[in-house]
XYZ file of C-alpha atoms in Angstrom:
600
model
C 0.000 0.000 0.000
C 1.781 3.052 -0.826
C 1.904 6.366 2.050
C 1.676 9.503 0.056
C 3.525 12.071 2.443
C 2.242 15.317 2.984
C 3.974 18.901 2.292
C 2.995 21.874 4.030
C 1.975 24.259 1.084
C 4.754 27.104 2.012
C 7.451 24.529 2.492
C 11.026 25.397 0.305
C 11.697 23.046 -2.624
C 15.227 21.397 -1.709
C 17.144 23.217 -4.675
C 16.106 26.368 -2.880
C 17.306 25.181 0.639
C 20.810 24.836 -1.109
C 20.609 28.475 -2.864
C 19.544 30.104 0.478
C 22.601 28.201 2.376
C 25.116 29.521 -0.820
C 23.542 32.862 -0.375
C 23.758 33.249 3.125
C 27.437 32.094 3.329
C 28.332 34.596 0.577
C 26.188 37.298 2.329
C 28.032 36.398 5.523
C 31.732 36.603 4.206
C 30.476 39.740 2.100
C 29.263 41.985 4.685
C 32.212 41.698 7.030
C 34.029 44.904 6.743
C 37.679 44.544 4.945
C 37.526 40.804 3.753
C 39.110 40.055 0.997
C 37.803 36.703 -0.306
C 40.765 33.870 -0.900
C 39.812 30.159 -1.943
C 41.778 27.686 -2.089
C 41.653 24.645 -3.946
C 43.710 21.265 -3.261
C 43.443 17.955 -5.172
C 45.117 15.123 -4.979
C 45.633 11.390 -6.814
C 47.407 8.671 -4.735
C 49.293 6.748 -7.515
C 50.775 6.031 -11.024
C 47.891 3.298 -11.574
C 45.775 6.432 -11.299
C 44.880 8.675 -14.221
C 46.218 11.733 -14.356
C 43.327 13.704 -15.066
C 41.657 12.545 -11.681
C 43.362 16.311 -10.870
C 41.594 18.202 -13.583
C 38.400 16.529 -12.363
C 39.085 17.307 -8.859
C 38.954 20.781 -9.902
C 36.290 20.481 -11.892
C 34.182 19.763 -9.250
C 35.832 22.355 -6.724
C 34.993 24.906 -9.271
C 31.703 24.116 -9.460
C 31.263 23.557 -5.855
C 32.287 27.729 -5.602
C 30.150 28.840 -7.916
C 27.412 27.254 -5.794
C 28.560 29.211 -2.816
C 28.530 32.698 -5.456
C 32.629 32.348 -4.865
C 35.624 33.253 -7.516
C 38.337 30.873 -7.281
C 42.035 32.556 -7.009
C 44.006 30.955 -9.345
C 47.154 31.052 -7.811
C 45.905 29.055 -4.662
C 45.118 26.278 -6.573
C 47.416 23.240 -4.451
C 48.073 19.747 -6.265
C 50.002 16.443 -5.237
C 50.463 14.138 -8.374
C 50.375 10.262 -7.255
C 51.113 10.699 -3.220
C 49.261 8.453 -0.989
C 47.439 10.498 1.544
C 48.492 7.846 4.817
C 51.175 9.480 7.395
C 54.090 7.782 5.626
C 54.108 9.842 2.520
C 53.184 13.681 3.923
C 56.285 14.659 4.037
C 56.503 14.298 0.508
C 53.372 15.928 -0.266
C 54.922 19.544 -0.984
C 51.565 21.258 -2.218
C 49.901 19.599 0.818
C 52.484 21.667 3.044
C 52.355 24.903 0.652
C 48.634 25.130 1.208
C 49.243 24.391 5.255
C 51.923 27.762 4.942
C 49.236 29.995 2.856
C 46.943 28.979 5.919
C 49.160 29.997 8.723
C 49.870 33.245 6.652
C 46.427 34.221 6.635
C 46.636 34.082 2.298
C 43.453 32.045 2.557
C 39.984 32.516 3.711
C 38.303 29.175 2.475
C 38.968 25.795 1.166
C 37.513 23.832 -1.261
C 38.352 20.188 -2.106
C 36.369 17.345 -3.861
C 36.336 15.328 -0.980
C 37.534 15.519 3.024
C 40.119 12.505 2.104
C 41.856 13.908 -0.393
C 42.957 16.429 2.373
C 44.410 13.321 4.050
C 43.800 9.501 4.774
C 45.465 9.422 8.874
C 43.208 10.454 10.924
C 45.705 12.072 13.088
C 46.885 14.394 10.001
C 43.434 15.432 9.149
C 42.366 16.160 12.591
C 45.325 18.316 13.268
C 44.818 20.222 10.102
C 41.029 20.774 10.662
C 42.259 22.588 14.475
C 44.518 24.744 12.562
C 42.071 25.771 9.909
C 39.450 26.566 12.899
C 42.437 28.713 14.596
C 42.833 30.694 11.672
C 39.280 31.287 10.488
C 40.137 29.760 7.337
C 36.627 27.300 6.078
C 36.648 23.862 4.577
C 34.364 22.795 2.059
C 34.197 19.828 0.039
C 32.148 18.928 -3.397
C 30.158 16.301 -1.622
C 28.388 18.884 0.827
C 30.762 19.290 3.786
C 30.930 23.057 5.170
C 32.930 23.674 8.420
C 30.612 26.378 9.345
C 27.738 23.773 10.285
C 26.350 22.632 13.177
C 28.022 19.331 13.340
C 30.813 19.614 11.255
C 33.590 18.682 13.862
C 31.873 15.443 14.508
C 31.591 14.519 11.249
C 34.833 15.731 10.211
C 36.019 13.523 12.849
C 34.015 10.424 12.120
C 35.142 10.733 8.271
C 38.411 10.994 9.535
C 38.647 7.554 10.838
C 36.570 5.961 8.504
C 39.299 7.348 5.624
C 42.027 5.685 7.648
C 40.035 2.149 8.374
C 39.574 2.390 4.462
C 42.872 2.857 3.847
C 44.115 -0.537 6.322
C 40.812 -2.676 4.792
C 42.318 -2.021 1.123
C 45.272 -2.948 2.286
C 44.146 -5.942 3.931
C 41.863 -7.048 0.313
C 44.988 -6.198 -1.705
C 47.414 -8.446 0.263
C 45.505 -11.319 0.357
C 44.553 -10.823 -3.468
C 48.520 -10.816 -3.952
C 48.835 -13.716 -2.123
C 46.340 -15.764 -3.606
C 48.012 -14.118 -7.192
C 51.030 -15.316 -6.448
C 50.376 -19.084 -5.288
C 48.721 -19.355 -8.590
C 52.289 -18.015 -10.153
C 51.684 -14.504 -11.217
C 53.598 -11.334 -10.805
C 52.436 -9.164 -8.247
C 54.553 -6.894 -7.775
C 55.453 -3.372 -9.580
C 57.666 -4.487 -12.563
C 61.421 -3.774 -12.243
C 64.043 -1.802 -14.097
C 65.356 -4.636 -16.729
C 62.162 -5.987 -17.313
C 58.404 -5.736 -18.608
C 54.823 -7.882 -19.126
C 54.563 -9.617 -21.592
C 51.414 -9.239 -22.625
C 50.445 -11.930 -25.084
C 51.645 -14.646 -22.478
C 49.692 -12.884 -19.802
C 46.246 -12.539 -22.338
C 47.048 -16.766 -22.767
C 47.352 -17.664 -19.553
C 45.078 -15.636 -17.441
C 47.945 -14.009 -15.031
C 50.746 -11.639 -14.958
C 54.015 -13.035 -16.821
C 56.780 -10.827 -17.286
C 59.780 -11.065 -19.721
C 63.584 -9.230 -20.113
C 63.446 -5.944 -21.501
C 67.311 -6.641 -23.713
C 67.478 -2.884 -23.498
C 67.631 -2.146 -19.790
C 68.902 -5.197 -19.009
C 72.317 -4.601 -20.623
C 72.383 -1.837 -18.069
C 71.496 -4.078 -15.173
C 74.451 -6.427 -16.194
C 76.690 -3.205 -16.768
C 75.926 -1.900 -13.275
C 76.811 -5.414 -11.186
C 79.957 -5.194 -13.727
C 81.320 -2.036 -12.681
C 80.052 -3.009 -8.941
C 82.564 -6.325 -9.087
C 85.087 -4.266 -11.065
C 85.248 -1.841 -7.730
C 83.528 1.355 -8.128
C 81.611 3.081 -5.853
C 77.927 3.961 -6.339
C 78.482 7.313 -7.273
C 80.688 6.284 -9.800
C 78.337 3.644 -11.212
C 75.918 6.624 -11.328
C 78.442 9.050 -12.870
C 79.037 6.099 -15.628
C 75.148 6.073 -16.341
C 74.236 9.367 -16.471
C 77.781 10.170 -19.344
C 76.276 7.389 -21.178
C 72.499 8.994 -20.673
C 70.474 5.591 -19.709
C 67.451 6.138 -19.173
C 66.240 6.197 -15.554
C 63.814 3.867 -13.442
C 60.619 5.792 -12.716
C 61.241 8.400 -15.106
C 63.700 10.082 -13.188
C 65.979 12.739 -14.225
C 69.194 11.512 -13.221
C 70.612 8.691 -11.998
C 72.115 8.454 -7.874
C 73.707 6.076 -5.666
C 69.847 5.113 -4.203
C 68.884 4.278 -7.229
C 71.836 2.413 -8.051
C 71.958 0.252 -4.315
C 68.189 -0.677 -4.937
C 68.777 -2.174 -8.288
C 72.095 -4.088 -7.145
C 69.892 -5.466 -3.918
C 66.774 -6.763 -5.910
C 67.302 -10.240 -6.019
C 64.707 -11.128 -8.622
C 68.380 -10.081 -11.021
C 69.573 -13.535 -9.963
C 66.155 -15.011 -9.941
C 64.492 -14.762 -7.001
C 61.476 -13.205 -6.482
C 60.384 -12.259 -3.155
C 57.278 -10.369 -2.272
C 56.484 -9.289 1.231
C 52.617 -9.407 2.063
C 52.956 -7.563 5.039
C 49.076 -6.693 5.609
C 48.524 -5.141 8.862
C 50.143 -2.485 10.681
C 52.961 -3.887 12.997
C 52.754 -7.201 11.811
C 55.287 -8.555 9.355
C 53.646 -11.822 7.241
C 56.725 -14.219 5.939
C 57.584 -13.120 2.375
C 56.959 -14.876 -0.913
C 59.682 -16.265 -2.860
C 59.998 -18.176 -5.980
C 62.854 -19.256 -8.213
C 62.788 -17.508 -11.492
C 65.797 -19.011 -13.534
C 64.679 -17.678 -16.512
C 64.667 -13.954 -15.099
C 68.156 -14.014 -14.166
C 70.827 -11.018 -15.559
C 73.682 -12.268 -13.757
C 74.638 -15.250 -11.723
C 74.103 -15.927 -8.411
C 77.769 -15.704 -7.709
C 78.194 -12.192 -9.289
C 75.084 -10.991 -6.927
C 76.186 -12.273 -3.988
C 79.613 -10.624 -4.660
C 78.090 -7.401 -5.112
C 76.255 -7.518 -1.579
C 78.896 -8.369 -0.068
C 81.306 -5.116 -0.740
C 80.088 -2.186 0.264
C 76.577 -2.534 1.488
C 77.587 -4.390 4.377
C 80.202 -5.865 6.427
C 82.106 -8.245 4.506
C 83.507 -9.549 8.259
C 79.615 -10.519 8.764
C 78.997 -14.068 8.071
C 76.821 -14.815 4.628
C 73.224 -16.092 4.995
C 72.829 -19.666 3.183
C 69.939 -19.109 1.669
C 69.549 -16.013 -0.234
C 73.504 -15.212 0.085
C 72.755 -11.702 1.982
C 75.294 -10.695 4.790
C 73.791 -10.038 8.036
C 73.652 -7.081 9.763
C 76.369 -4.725 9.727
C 77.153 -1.511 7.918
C 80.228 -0.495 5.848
C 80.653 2.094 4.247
C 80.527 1.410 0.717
C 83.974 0.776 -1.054
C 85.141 2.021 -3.966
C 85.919 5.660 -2.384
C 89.118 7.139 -1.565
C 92.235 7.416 -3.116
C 94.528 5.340 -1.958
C 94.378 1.194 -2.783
C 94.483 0.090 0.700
C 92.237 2.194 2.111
C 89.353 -0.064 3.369
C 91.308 -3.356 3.216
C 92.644 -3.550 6.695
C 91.278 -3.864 9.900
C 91.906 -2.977 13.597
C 92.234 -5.448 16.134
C 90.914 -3.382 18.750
C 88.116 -2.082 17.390
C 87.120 -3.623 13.899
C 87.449 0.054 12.019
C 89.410 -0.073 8.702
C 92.802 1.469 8.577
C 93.146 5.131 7.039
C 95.717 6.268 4.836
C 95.339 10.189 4.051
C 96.670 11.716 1.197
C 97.155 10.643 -3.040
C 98.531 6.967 -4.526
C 101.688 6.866 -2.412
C 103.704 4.279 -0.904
C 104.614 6.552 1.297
C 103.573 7.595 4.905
C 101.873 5.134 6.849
C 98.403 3.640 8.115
C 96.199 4.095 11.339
C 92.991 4.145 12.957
C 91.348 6.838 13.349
C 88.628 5.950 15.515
C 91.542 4.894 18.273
C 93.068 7.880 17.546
C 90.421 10.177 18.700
C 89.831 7.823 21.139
C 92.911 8.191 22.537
C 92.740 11.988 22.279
C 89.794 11.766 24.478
C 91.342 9.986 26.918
C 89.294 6.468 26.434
C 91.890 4.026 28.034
C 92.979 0.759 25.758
C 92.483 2.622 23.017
C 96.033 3.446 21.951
C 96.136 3.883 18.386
C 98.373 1.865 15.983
C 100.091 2.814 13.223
C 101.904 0.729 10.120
C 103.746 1.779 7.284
C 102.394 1.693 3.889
C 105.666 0.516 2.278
C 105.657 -2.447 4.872
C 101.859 -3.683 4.084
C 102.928 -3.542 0.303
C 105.817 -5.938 1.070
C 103.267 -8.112 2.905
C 100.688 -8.403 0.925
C 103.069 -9.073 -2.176
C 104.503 -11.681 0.043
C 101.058 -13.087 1.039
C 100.199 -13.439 -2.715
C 103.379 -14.829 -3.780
C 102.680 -17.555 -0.913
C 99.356 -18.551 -1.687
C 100.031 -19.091 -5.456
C 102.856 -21.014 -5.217
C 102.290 -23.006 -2.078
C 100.496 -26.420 -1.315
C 96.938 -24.808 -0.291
C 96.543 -23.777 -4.119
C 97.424 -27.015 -5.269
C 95.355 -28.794 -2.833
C 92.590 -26.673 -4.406
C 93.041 -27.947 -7.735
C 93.346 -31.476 -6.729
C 89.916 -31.297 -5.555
C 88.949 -29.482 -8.674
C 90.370 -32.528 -11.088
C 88.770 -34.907 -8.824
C 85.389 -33.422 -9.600
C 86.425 -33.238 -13.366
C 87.384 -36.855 -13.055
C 84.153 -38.277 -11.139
C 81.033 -35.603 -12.715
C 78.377 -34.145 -10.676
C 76.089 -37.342 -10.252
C 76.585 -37.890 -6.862
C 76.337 -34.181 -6.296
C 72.809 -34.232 -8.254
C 71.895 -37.628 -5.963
C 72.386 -35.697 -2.631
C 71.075 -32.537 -3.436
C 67.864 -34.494 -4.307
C 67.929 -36.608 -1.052
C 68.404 -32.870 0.906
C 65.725 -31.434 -1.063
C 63.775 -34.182 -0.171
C 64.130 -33.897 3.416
C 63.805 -30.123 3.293
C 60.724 -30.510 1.792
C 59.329 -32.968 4.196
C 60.273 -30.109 7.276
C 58.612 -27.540 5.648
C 55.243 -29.443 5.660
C 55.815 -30.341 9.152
C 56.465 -26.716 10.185
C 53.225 -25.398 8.363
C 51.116 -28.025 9.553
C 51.700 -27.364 12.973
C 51.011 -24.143 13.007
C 48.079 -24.811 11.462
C 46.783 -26.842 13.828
C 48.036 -24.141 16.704
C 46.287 -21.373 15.025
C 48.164 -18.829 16.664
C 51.434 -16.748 16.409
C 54.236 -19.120 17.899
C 57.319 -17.100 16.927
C 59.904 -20.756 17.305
C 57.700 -22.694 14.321
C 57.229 -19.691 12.328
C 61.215 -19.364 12.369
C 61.435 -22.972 12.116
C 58.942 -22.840 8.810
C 61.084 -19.452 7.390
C 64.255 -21.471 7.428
C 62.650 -24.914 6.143
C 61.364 -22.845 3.228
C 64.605 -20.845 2.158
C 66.393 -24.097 2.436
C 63.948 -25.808 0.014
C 64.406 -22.345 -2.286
C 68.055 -22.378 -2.122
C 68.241 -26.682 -3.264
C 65.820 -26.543 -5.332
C 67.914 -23.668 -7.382
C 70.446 -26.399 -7.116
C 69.053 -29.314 -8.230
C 67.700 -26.971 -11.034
C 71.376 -26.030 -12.266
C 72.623 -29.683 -11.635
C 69.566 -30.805 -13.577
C 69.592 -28.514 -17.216
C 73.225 -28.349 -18.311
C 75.359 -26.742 -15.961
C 77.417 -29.575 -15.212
C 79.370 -28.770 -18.474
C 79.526 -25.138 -17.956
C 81.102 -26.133 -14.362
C 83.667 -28.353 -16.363
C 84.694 -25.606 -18.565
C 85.010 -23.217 -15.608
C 87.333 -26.001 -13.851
C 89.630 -26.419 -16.825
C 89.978 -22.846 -17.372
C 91.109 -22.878 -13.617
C 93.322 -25.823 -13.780
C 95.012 -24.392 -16.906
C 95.751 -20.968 -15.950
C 99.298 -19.634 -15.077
C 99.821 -18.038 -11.867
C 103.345 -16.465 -11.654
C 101.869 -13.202 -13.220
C 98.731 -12.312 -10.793
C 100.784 -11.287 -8.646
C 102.364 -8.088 -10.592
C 98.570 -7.822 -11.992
C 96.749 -7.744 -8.478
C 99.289 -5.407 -7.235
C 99.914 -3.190 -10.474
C 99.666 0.737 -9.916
C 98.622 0.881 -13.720
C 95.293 -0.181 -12.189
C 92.425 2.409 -10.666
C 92.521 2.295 -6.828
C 88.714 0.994 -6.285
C 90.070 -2.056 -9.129
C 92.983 -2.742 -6.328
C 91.183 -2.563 -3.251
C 87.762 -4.918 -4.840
C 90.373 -7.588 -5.568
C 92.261 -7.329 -1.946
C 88.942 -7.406 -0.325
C 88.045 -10.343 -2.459
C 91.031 -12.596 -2.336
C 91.130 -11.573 1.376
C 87.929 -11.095 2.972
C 89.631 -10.086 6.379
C 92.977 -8.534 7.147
C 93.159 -8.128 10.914
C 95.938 -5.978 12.641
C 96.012 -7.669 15.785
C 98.464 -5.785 17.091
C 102.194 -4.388 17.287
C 105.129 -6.239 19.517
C 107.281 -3.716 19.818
C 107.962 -0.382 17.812
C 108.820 -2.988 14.636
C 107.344 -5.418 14.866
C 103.562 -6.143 13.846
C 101.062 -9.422 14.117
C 98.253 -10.022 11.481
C 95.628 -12.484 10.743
C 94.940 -13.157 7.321
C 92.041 -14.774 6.003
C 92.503 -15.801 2.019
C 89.665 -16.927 0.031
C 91.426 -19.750 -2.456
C 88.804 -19.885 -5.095
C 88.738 -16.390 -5.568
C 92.372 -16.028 -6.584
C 91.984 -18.730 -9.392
C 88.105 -17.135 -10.389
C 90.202 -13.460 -10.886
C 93.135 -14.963 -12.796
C 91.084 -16.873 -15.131
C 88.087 -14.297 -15.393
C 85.293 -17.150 -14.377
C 83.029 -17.490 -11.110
C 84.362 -18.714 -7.677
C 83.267 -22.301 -7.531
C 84.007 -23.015 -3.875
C 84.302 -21.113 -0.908
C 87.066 -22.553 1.217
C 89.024 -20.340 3.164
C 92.278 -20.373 5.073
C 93.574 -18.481 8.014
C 97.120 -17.498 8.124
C 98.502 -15.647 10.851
C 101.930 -13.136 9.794
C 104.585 -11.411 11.538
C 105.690 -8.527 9.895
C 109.025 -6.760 11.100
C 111.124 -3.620 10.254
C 115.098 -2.914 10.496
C 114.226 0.628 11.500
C 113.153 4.162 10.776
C 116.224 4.989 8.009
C 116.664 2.989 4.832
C 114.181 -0.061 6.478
C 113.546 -3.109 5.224
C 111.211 -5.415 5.622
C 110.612 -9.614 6.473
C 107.295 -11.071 6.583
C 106.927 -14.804 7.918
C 104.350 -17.154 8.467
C 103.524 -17.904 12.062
C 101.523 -21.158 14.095
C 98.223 -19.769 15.576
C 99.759 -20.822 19.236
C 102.662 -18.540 18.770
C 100.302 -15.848 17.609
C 97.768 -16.605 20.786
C 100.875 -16.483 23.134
C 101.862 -13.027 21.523
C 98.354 -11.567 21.420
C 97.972 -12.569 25.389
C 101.466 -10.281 25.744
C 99.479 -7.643 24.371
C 96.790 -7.816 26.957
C 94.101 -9.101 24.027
């Protein structure tokens, strides 16, 4: 049964309930004695997926929202953020957003206008702040979908939309993750597509999910980036390289910088792995997705995990075994400075590397400076050591000379003809049988906590490291499995067959750039330790040399095992006029006994 409603016969049609409101504001700001009307007009879109002409619509709407009010908007207080999210994280970057704050506080505006109260922000914190400062200055807010400051009510709602933009913002989130996840178990791309590659789109039309394939252009400048990275340069330099050539930019950028440069050399999917985090909610950190990728991979696994190791981080911090990422621990990176052995050698007191100030020299000598201003300070222990550059020269020619032509070398090779001699099958056999078993404690690991149902931070770390060990053998049964096995035995040859009695001249040579001389010190010897100084003339070292990489240098080919041998070294002086130098090899007990003189 339908109700008709009744209207009083003098009541206002709604149209004109919206006039008389317009007019009545206008009449209101109009009437006050010395106003000069100012409006304002922000807009903002939160990202590249977005069109860019949401802005031009925004103000669209803002325009025709004044004109309903009787108002004239200034042009020059017209405020726009291009692709900023509104949430607390990005407002610092949202420089119209904090232009339009300043024109506020300098009483330049008298009202305004956006298209909606969440384009002003999406925290709830942010907006609520801003709406106090606009009521402190006498400055109103109003929005194309009806809100006016000046009503009744308006702080409640303002409020209540407030939160509601910011619960929004976390629910999206929480839809989007869990789309990505489900994405990504089915073996799509979820993620924003990386310099070096793009979709490729008739693969993605076939199968029904996002496939993505090498873009040969900006992958040659992938490959020439982890280059120059193993050849020694800093990231500056790598940048400087770039931008001569004029490569074009991720992200459209103008220029390229070290950032850019230490994101691309840290994205693992250039060795193929892809790893997605599906952090959802705020404070809580979901394990990441990760897949193997061969077929995405630039540059080897070997060449990556060389690159994270200098520079980034410590290369005195132990590798993980997974993804071949050093744990924490800063460095600065390397490739800087002028000298060759700056950044190669390390105090035994307190871990800092050893400066030498000043041009290429052999002269002069080699401290820490960190003791030194220790000392200066009066910290006690701290006294700071000093060696002489001419005397680490004649050391570290003597370490090479030793390691080439001595019996740990050959020892190397003798297990490098043995696997020549006997293949990879029993290598391919065990790797199966350990994938096998890795596999098996993953499913154990996820079915308990299943059945828990709750956070138990010991399984989930127990699951996180069953995983990345099934990731990291099944990349090796993969290479065992489609043809490697020859490129190995290639590799080997080239190593057995190539003559060492030059490297030494070559490693040392000061034909070469300084960053070229330091990367290969640093990679033949991951640690040189000064542990401390006898007397006056005498100094104690520990030396840790990394076999395979001497051989993988000379012969231009990766490092195919990492063995590594500690050798401790005396190294002594005649005096301070016309010196010279010996360097021997000492036991670790006689270097233990001398280190306990020391007070170590």
């Amino acid at each position: 049964m339908h109700i008709a409603q009744k209207t009083r016969p003098d009541a206002p049609k709604p149209g004109i309930i919206a006039q008389n409101v317009a007019a009545t504001y206008k009449a209101s700001i109009i009437s006050s004695p010395g106003v000069v009307l100012r409006i304002a007009v922000y807009a903002r879109y939160s990202t590249d997926g977005q069109k860019e002409t949401s802005i031009d619509d925004q103000i669209r709407c803002c325009a025709e929202t004044a004109e309903r009010y009787g108002l004239s908007l200034s042009e020059d207080l017209v405020f726009a953020d291009d692709a900023i999210t509104g949430t607390a994280k990005a407002t610092h970057k949202r420089e119209q957003y904090h232009a339009l704050r300043l024109a506020v506080r300098s009483g330049d505006v008298n009202v305004i206008i956006c298209d909606q109260q969440c384009r002003l922000a999406r925290s709830a914190k942010e907006a609520l702040e801003f709406f106090e400062e606009l009521k402190a200055h006498g400055v109103r807010l109003l929005t194309a979908d009806g809100f006016d400051s000046e009503q009744a009510t308006a702080q409640l709602l303002f409020g209540i939309k407030s939160v509601f933009a910011e619960f929004f913002i976390d629910e999206t989130r929480h839809r989007v993750c869990r789309g990505m996840l489900g994405e990504f178990e089915r073996g799509a791309m979820v993620t924003a597509v990386p310099y070096g590659y793009k979709v490729d789109v008739v693969r993605s039309a076939d199968e029904g999910r996002c496939v993505w394939a090498v873009n040969e252009a900006q992958a040659d400048v992938v490959r020439e980036v982890f280059r120059l990275r193993k050849e020694g340069m800093s990231l500056n330099q790598i940048a400087a390289v770039l931008n001569l050539k004029g490569e074009a930019t991720p992200n459209k950028g103008k220029y390229w910088g070290a950032s850019a440069i230490q994101r691309l050399l840290k994205n693992s999917i250039y060795k193929g792995y892809y790893v997605v985090n599906f952090s959802a909610e705020k404070g809580r950190q979901r394990p990441d997705g990760q897949r193997l990728m061969s077929e995405l991979a630039l540059v080897s696994s070997a060449d990556w995990n060389l690159c994270q190791s200098r520079g980034m981080h410590s290369s005195s911090c132990p590798q993980d075994s997974q993804l071949g990422m050093p744990r924490q621990g800063a460095r600065a990176s390397y490739g800087s400075g002028k000298h060759p052995l700056a950044g190669v050698i390390r105090c035994g007191t307190c871990d800092a590397y050893l400066s030498r100030h000043g041009a290429k020299s052999d002269t002069g000598t080699m401290h820490c400076s960190q003791c030194d201003q220790a000392t200066r300070v009066g910290v006690p222990g701290r006294q700071p050591l000093y060696i002489s550059v001419k005397g680490v020269r004649q050391m570290l020619n003597w370490l090479l000379q030793k390691v080439v032509t001595g019996e740990a070398v050959e020892r190397y090779r003798d297990c490098l003809r043995q696997r020549l001699d006997g293949g990879r099958e029993a290598e391919l056999l065990a790797a199966r049988s350990a994938l096998d078993r890795a596999e098996r404690s993953r499913e154990r690991f996820g079915r308990l906590l299943r059945q828990i149902g709750e956070d138990d931070p010991v399984l989930e770390k127990g699951f996180l490291k069953a995983r990345e060990d099934v990731l990291t053998l099944e990349r090796k049964v993969q290479e065992l499995e489609h043809g490697l096995q020859q490129m190995n035995q290639d590799v080997i040859r080239r190593q057995l067959d190539i003559d060492l009695s030059q490297v030494v001249e070559a490693f040392l040579s000061d034909q070469q750039a300084p960053e070229r001389t330091r990367f290969l010190l640093n990679r033949i010897f991951p640690s040189i330790v000064l542990e401390g100084k006898i007397d006056r003339f005498t100094a104690i070292f520990r030396v840790e040399v990394k076999l395979g990489a001497i051989l993988a240098e000379a012969s231009g080919t990766d490092e195919l095992a990492s063995d590594n041998e500690i050798l401790w070294v005396r190294l002594r002086t005649s005096g301070p006029k016309h010196p010279t130098w010996s360097v021997e090899e000492i036991t670790a007990a006689e270097a233990d006994a001398m280190r306990h003189s020391l007070g170590h």
